[in-house]
Coordinates of C-alpha atoms and ligand atoms in Angstrom, one line a residue:
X451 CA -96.0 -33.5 -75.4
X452 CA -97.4 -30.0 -74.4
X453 CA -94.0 -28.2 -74.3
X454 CA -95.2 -24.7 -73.5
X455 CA -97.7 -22.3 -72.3
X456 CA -98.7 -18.8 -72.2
X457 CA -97.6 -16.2 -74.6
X458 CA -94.3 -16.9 -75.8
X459 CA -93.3 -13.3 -77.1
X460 CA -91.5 -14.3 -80.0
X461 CA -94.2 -16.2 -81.7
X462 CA -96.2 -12.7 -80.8
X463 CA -93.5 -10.7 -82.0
X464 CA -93.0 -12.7 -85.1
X465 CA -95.9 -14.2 -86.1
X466 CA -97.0 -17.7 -87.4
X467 CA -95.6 -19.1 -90.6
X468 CA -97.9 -18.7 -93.9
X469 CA -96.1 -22.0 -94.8
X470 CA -98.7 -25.0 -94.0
X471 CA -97.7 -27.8 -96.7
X472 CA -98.5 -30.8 -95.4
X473 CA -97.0 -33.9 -97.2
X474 CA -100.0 -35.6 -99.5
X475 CA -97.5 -38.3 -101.1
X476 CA -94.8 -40.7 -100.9
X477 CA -92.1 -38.3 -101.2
X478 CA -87.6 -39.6 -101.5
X479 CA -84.5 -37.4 -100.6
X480 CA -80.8 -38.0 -99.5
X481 CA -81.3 -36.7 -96.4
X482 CA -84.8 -36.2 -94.2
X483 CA -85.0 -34.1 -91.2
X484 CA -87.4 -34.7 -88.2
X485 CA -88.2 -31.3 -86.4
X486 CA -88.2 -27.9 -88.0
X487 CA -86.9 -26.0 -85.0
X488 CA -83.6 -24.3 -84.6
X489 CA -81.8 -27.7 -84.5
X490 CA -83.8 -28.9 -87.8
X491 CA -83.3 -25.6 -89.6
X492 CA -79.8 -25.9 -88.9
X493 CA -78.8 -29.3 -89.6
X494 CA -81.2 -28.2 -93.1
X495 CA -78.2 -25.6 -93.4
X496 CA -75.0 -27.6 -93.3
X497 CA -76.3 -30.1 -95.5
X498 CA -77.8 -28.0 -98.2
X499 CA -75.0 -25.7 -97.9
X500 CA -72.8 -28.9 -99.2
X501 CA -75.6 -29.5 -101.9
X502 CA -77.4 -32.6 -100.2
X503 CA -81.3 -32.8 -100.6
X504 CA -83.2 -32.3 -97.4
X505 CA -86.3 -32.4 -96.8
X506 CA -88.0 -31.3 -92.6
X507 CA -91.1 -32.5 -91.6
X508 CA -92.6 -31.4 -88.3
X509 CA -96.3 -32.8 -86.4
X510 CA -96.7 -28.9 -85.3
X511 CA -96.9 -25.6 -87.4
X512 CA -93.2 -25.0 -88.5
X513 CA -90.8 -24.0 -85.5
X514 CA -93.2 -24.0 -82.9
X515 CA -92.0 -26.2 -80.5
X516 CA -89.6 -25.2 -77.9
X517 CA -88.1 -22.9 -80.4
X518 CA -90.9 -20.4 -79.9
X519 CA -90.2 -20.9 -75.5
X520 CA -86.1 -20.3 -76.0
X521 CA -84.9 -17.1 -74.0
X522 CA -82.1 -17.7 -76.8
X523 CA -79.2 -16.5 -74.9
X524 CA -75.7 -17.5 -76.2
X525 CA -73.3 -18.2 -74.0
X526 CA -70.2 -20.6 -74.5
X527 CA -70.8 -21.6 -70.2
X528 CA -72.3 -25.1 -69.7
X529 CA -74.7 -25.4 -66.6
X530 CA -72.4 -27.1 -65.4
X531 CA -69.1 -25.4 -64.5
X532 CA -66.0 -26.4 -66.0
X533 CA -64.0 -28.2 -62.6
X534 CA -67.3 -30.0 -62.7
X535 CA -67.2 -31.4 -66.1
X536 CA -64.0 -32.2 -66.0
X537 CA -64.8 -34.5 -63.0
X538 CA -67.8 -36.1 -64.5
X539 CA -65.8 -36.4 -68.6
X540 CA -62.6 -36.0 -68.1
X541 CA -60.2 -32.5 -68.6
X542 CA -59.9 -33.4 -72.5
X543 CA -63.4 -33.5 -73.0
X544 CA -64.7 -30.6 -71.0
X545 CA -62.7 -28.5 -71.8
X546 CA -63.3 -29.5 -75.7
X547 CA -67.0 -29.2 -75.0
X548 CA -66.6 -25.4 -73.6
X549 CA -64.3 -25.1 -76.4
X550 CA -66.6 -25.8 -78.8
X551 CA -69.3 -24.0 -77.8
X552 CA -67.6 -20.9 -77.9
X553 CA -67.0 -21.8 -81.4
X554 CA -70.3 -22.1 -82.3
X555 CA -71.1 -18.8 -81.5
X556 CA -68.7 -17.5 -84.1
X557 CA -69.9 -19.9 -86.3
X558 CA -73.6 -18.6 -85.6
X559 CA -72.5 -15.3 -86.0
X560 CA -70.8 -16.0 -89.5
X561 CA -74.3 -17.9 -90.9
X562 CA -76.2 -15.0 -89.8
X563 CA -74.2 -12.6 -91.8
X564 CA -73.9 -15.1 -94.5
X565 CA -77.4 -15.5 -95.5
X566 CA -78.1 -11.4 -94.1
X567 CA -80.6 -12.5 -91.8
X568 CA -82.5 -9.8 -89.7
X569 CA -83.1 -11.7 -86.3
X570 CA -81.4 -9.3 -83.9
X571 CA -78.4 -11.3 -83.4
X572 CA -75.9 -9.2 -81.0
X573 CA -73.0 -9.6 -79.4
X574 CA -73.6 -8.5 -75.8
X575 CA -71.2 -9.5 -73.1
X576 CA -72.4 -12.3 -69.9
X577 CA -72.2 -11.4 -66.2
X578 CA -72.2 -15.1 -63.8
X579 CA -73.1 -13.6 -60.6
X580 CA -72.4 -15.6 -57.0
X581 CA -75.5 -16.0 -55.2
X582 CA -73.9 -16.5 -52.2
X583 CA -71.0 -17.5 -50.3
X584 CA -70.8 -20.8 -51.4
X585 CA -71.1 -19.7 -55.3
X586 CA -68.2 -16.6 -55.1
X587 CA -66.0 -19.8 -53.7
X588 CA -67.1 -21.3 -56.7
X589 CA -66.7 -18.7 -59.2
X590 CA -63.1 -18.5 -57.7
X591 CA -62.3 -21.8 -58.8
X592 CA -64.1 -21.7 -62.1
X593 CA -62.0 -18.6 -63.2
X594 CA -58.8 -20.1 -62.4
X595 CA -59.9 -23.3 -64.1
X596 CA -61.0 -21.2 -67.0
X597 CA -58.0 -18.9 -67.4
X598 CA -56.0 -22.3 -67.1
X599 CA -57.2 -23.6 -70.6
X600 CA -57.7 -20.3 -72.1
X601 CA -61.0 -19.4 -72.2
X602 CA -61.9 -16.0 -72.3
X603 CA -63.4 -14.9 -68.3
X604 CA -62.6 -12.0 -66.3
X605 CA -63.1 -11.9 -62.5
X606 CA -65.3 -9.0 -61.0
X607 CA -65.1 -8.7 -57.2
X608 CA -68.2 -7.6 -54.9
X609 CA -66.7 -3.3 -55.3
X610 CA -65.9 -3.8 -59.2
X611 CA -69.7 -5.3 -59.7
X612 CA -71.0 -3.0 -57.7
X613 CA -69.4 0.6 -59.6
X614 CA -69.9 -0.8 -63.1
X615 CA -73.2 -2.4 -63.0
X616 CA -74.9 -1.3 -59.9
X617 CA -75.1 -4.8 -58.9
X618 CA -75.1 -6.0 -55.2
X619 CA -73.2 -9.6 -55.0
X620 CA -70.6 -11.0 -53.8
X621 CA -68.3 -11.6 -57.3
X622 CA -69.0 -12.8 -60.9
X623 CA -67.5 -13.8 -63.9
X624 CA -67.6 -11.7 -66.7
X625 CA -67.0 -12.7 -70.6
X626 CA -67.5 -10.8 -73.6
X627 CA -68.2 -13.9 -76.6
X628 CA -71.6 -14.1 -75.5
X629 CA -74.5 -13.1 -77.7
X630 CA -78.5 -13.0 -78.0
X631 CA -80.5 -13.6 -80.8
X632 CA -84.4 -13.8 -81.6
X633 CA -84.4 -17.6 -82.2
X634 CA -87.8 -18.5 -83.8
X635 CA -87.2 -15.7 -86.4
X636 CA -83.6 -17.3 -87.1
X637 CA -85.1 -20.4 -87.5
X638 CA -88.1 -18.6 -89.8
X639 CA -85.1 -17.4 -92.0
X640 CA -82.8 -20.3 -92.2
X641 CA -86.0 -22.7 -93.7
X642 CA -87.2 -19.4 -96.0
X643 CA -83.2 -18.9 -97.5
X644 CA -83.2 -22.7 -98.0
X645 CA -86.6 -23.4 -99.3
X646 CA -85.9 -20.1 -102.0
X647 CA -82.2 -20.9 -102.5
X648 CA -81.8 -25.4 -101.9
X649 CA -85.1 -26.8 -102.9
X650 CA -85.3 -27.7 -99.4
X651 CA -88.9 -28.9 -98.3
X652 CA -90.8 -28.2 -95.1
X653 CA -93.6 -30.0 -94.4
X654 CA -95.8 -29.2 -91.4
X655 CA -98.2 -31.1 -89.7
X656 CA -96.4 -34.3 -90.7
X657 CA -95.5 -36.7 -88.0
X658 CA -93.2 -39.1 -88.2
X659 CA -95.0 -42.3 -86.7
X660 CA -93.0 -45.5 -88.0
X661 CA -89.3 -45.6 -88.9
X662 CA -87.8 -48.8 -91.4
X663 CA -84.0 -49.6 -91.5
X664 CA -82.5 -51.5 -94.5
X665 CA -79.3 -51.8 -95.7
X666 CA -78.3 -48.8 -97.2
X667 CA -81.6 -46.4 -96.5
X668 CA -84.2 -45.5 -94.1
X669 CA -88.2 -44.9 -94.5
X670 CA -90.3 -42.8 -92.0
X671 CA -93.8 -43.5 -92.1
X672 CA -96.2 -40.5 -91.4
X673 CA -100.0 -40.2 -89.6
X674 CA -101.5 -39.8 -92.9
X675 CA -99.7 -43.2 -94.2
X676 CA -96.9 -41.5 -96.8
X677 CA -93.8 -42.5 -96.8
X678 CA -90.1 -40.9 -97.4
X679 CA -87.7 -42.8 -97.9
X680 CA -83.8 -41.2 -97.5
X681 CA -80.0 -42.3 -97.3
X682 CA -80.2 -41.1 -93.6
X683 CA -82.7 -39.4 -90.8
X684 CA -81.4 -36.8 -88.6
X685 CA -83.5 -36.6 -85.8
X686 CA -84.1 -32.8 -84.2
X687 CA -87.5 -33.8 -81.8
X688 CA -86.0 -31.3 -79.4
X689 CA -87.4 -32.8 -75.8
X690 CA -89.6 -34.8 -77.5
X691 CA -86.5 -37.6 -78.3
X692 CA -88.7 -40.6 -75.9
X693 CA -90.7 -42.2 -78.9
X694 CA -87.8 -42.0 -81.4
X695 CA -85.1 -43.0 -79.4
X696 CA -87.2 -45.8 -77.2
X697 CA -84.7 -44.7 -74.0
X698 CA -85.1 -41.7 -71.7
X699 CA -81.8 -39.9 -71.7
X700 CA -82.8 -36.7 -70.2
X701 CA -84.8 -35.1 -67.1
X702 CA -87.3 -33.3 -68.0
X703 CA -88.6 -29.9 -65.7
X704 CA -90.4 -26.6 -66.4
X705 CA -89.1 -23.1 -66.4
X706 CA -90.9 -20.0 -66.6
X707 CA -90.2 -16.2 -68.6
X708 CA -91.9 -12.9 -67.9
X709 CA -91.1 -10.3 -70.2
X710 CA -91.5 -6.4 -69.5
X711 CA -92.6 -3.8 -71.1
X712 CA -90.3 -1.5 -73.2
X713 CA -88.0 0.2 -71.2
X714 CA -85.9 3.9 -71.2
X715 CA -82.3 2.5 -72.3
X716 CA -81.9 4.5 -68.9
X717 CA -83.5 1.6 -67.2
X718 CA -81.3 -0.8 -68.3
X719 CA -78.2 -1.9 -66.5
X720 CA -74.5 -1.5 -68.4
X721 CA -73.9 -3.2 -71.9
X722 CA -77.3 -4.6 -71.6
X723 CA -75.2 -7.9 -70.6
X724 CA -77.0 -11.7 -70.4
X725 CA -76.7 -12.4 -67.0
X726 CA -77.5 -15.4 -64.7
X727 CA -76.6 -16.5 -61.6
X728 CA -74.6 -19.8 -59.1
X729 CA -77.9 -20.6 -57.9
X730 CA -79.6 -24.2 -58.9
X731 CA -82.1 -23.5 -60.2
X732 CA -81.0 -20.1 -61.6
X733 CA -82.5 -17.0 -62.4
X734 CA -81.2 -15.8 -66.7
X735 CA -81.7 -12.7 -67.6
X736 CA -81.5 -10.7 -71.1
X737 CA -82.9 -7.3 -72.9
X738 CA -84.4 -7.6 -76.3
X739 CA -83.9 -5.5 -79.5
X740 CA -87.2 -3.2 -78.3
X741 CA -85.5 -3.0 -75.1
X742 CA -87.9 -5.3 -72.7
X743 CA -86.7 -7.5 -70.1
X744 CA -86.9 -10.9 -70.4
X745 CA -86.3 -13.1 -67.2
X746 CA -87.1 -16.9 -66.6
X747 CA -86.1 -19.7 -63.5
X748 CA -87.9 -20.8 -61.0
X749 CA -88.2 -24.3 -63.1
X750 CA -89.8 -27.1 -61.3
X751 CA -88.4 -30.8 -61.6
X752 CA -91.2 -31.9 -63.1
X753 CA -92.6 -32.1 -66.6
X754 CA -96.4 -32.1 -65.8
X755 CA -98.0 -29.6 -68.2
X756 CA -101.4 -28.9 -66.1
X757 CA -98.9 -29.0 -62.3
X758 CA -97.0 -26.4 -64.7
X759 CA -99.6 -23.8 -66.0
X760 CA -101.0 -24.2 -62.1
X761 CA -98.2 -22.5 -61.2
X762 CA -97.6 -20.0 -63.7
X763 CA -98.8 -16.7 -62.0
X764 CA -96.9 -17.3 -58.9
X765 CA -93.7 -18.3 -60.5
X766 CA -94.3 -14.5 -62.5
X767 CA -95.0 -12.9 -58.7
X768 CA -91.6 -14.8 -57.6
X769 CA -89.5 -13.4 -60.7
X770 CA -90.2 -10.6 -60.4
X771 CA -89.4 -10.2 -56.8
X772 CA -86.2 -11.5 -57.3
X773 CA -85.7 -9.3 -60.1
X774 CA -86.5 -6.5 -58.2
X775 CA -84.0 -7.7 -55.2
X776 CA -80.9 -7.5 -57.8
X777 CA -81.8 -4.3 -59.7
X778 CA -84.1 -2.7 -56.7
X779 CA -84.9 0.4 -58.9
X780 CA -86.0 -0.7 -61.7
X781 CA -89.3 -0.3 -62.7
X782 CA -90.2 -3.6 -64.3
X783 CA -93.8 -4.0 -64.9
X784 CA -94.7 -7.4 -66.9
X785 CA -96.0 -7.5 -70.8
X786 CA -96.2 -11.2 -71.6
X787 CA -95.0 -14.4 -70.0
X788 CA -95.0 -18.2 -70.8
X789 CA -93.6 -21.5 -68.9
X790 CA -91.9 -24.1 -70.9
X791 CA -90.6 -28.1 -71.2
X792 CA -86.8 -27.8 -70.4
X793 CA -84.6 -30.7 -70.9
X794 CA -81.5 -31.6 -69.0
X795 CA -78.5 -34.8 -68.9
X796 CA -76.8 -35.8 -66.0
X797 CA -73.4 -34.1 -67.0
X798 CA -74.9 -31.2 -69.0
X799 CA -73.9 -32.4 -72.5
X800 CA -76.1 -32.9 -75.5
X801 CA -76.7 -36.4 -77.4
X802 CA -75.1 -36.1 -81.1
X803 CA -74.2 -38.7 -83.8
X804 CA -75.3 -42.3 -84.2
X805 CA -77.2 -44.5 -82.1
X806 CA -76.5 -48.3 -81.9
X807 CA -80.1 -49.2 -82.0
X808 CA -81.0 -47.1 -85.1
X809 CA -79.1 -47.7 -88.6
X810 CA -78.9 -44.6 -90.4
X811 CA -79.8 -42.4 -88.3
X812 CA -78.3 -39.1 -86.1
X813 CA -79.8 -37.7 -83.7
X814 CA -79.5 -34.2 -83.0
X815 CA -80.3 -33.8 -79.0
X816 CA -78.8 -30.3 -77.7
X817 CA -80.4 -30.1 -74.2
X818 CA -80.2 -27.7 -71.2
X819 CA -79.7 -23.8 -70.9
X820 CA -76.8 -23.6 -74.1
X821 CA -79.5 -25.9 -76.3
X822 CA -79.1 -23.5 -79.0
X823 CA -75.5 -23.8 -79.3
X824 CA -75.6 -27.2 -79.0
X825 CA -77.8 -26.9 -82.2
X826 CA -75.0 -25.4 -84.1
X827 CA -72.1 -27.8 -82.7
X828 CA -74.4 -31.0 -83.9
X829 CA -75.7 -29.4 -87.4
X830 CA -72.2 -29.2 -88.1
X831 CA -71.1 -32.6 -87.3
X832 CA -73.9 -34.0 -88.7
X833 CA -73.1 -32.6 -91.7
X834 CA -69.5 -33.9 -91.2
X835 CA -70.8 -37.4 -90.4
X836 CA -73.0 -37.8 -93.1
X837 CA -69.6 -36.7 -95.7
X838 CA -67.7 -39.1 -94.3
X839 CA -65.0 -36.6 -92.9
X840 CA -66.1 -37.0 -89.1
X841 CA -62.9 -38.6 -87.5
X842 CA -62.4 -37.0 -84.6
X843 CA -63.5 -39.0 -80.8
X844 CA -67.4 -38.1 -80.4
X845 CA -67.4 -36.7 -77.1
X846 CA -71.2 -36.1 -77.5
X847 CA -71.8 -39.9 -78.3
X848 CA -75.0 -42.1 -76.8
X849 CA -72.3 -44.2 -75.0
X850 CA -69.9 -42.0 -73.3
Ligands
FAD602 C1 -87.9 -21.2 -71.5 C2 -86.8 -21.7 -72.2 C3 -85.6 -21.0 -72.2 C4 -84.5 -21.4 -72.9 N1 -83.4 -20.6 -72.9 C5 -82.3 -21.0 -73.7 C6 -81.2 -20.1 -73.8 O1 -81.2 -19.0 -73.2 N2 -80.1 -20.5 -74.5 C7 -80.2 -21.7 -75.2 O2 -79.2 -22.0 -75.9 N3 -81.2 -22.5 -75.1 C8 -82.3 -22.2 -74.4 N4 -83.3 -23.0 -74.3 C9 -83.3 -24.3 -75.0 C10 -83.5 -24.1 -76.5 O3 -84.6 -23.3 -76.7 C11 -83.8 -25.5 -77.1 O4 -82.7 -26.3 -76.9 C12 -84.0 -25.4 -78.6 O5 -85.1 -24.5 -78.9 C13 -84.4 -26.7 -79.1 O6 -84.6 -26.6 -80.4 P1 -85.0 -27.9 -81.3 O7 -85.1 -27.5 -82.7 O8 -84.1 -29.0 -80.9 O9 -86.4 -28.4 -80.6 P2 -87.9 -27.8 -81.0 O10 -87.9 -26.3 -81.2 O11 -88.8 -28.3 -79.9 O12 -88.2 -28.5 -82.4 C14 -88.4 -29.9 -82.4 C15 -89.6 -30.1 -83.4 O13 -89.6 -31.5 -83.7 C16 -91.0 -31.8 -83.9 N5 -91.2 -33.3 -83.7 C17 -90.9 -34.1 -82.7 N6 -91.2 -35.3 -82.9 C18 -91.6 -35.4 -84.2 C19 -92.1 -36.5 -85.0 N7 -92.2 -37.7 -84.6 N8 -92.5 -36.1 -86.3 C20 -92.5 -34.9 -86.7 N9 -92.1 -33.8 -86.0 C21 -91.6 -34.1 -84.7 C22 -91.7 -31.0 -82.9 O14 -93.1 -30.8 -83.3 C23 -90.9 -29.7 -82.8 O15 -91.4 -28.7 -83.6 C24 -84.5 -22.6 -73.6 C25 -85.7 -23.4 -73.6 C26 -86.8 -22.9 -73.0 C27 -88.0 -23.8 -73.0

């Protein structure tokens, strides 16, 4: 699958990995990973952190698949809001599901200071702006539905928006547990801490063509005709889950992401906040540590790359100018930009754990706009699962 185009900035920013090993024999571990994005490189954590042998193999060059695309902003809000989910799964569940992805912010946080990685990680706070009528009746609800079940949300009215952050709308939510972070070079630092401090593998270049269940093991078969044989898989393909999974159990679309050039700090609204908006599709916004703006929406429900790139200088034209309609002063101009393969379920919720059609294996399936801290929440219970110490009820599971 093409998943992106353009010039993804952090893959500029960063640049490629000087790790190419590509697996030339039949290799064995307790534990092999597909996918050596952020999902991959996290799972690779929780399970070497607890001393199990891993070993990652990915078709691409290492974390280049949507990893590279990610606007990486972290925010404990689901697409969908919370009075939503709780009609769709139940109050129990979504309100466990927001719960836990505020967790995993913390727990990002802590991993990040942990292994003293450098990949501008920051705490910055979120601003949910109404779009229109409809969405500051909406927010209403939300923030009494929020401050209900505790979660942390404060309510900004049209006057209170418009004298702190020079915003014209009608309301938004405002939270300060949010964060950003430079996701490729996380994911960069995670595999180098491991590789240096585990004995974990990488292997790029190696796909994962043919997958063999027996009793108490699994072997994946790669293009080149090695094999690897493990106690379990976990599966982190990112939106490339079809061909492993044989089921489609997401919609794919496309978003797009213009970045700016640096800006004058002056140029920047207050506390340099994420924001986004009640519009479907919405526009999400964030700064980044050389203080550009970054700004994708516009996605398309479709998945077709060459419909996609078609597109891509008109979508940059029509971010802009809606850029430019909230923050009317600013002057913008655009350094790089890319479009990407985004991946969405019908009640916002990621696929985690065990599937009934695949023995020993979990899959690892954090989709939509909170993929990365989806990441986290299913490295974790993977980790958990493959231990033995996962009781709890799997609200993530295939058959929910
Ligand atoms: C434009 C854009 C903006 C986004 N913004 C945000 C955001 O603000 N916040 C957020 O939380 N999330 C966001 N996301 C989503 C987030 O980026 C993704 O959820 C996350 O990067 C997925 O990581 P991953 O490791 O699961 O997938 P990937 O990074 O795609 O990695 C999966 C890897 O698996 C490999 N693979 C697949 N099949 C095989 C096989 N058979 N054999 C070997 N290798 C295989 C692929 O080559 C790939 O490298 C955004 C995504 C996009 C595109």
């Amino acid at each position: 699958m093409d998943l992106k185009s353009g010039l993804p900035f952090w893959l500029i920013k960063n640049g490629l990995s000087t790790n190419y090993e590509r697996l030339e024999k039949n290799a064995e571990t307790d534990v092999l990973i597909i996918g050596s994005g952020i999902t991959g490189a996290l799972v690779a954590h929780f399970l070497c952190e607890n001393n199990i042998k891993c070993i990652i193999v990915d078709k691409r060059m290492e974390s280049t698949g949507s990893t590279t695309a990610s606007t990486a902003q972290l925010q404990y809000e689901i697409d969908e809001y919370l009075f939503d989910l709780i009609e769709k799964v139940g109050e129990k569940n979504a309100v466990k599901a927001y719960e836990m992805c505020l967790e995993s912010i913390i727990t990002l946080e802590k991993i990040v200071q942990k292994l003293k990685i450098d990949a501008d990680f920051k705490r910055v706070p979120s601003l949910y702006l109404a779009s229109d009528a409809k969405g500051k009746k909406d927010l209403e609800k939300e923030f009494e539905v929020r401050k209900k079940h505790g979660l942390p949300v404060k309510y900004l009215s049209d006057k209170e928006l418009l004298s702190k952050y020079n915003i014209k709308r009608k309301a938004a939510l405002y939270n300060n547990q949010s964060a950003q972070v430079d996701t490729y070079k996380l994911c960069q630092a995670i595999l180098n801490y491991h590789r240096k401090n585990s004995g974990l593998k990488v292997f790029s270049h190696t796909d994962v063509v043919k997958i063999q269940s027996e009793k108490n093991s699994i072997t994946a078969t790669t293009n080149k005709d090695f094999s690897i044989k493990a106690n379990k898989i976990a599966a982190a393909p990112g939106f490339e889950s079809e061909h492993l999974l044989d089921e489609k159990v997401m919609q794919l679309s496309s978003t797009y992401v213009i970045v700016s050039q640096p800006m004058k700090s002056v140029d920047l609204w207050k506390e340099k906040c994420l924001i986004w908006e009640t519009a479907r599709p919405y526009l999400y916004i964030r700064t980044t540590a050389d203080n550009r703006i970054m700004v994708g929406g516009f996605d398309e429900p479709f998945q077709d790359p060459k419909k996609r790139d078609a597109l891509m200088e008109k979508k940059n034209k029509d971010i802009l100018k809606r850029f430019k309609k909230l923050f009317p002063e600013s002057k913008i101009e655009i350094d790089f930009y890319w479009c990407g393969t985004f991946g969405g379920t019908k009640d916002g919720l990621p696929f985690i754990g065990e599937h009934k059609k695949h023995p020993n294996m979990y899959f690892a399936l954090g989709y939509g706009g909170n993929g990365i801290t989806f990441s986290v929440i299913a490295a974790e219970m993977i980790k958990d699962m493959y231990l033995d110490k996962y009781k709890e009820d799997n609200i993530f599971k295939f058959d929910r």
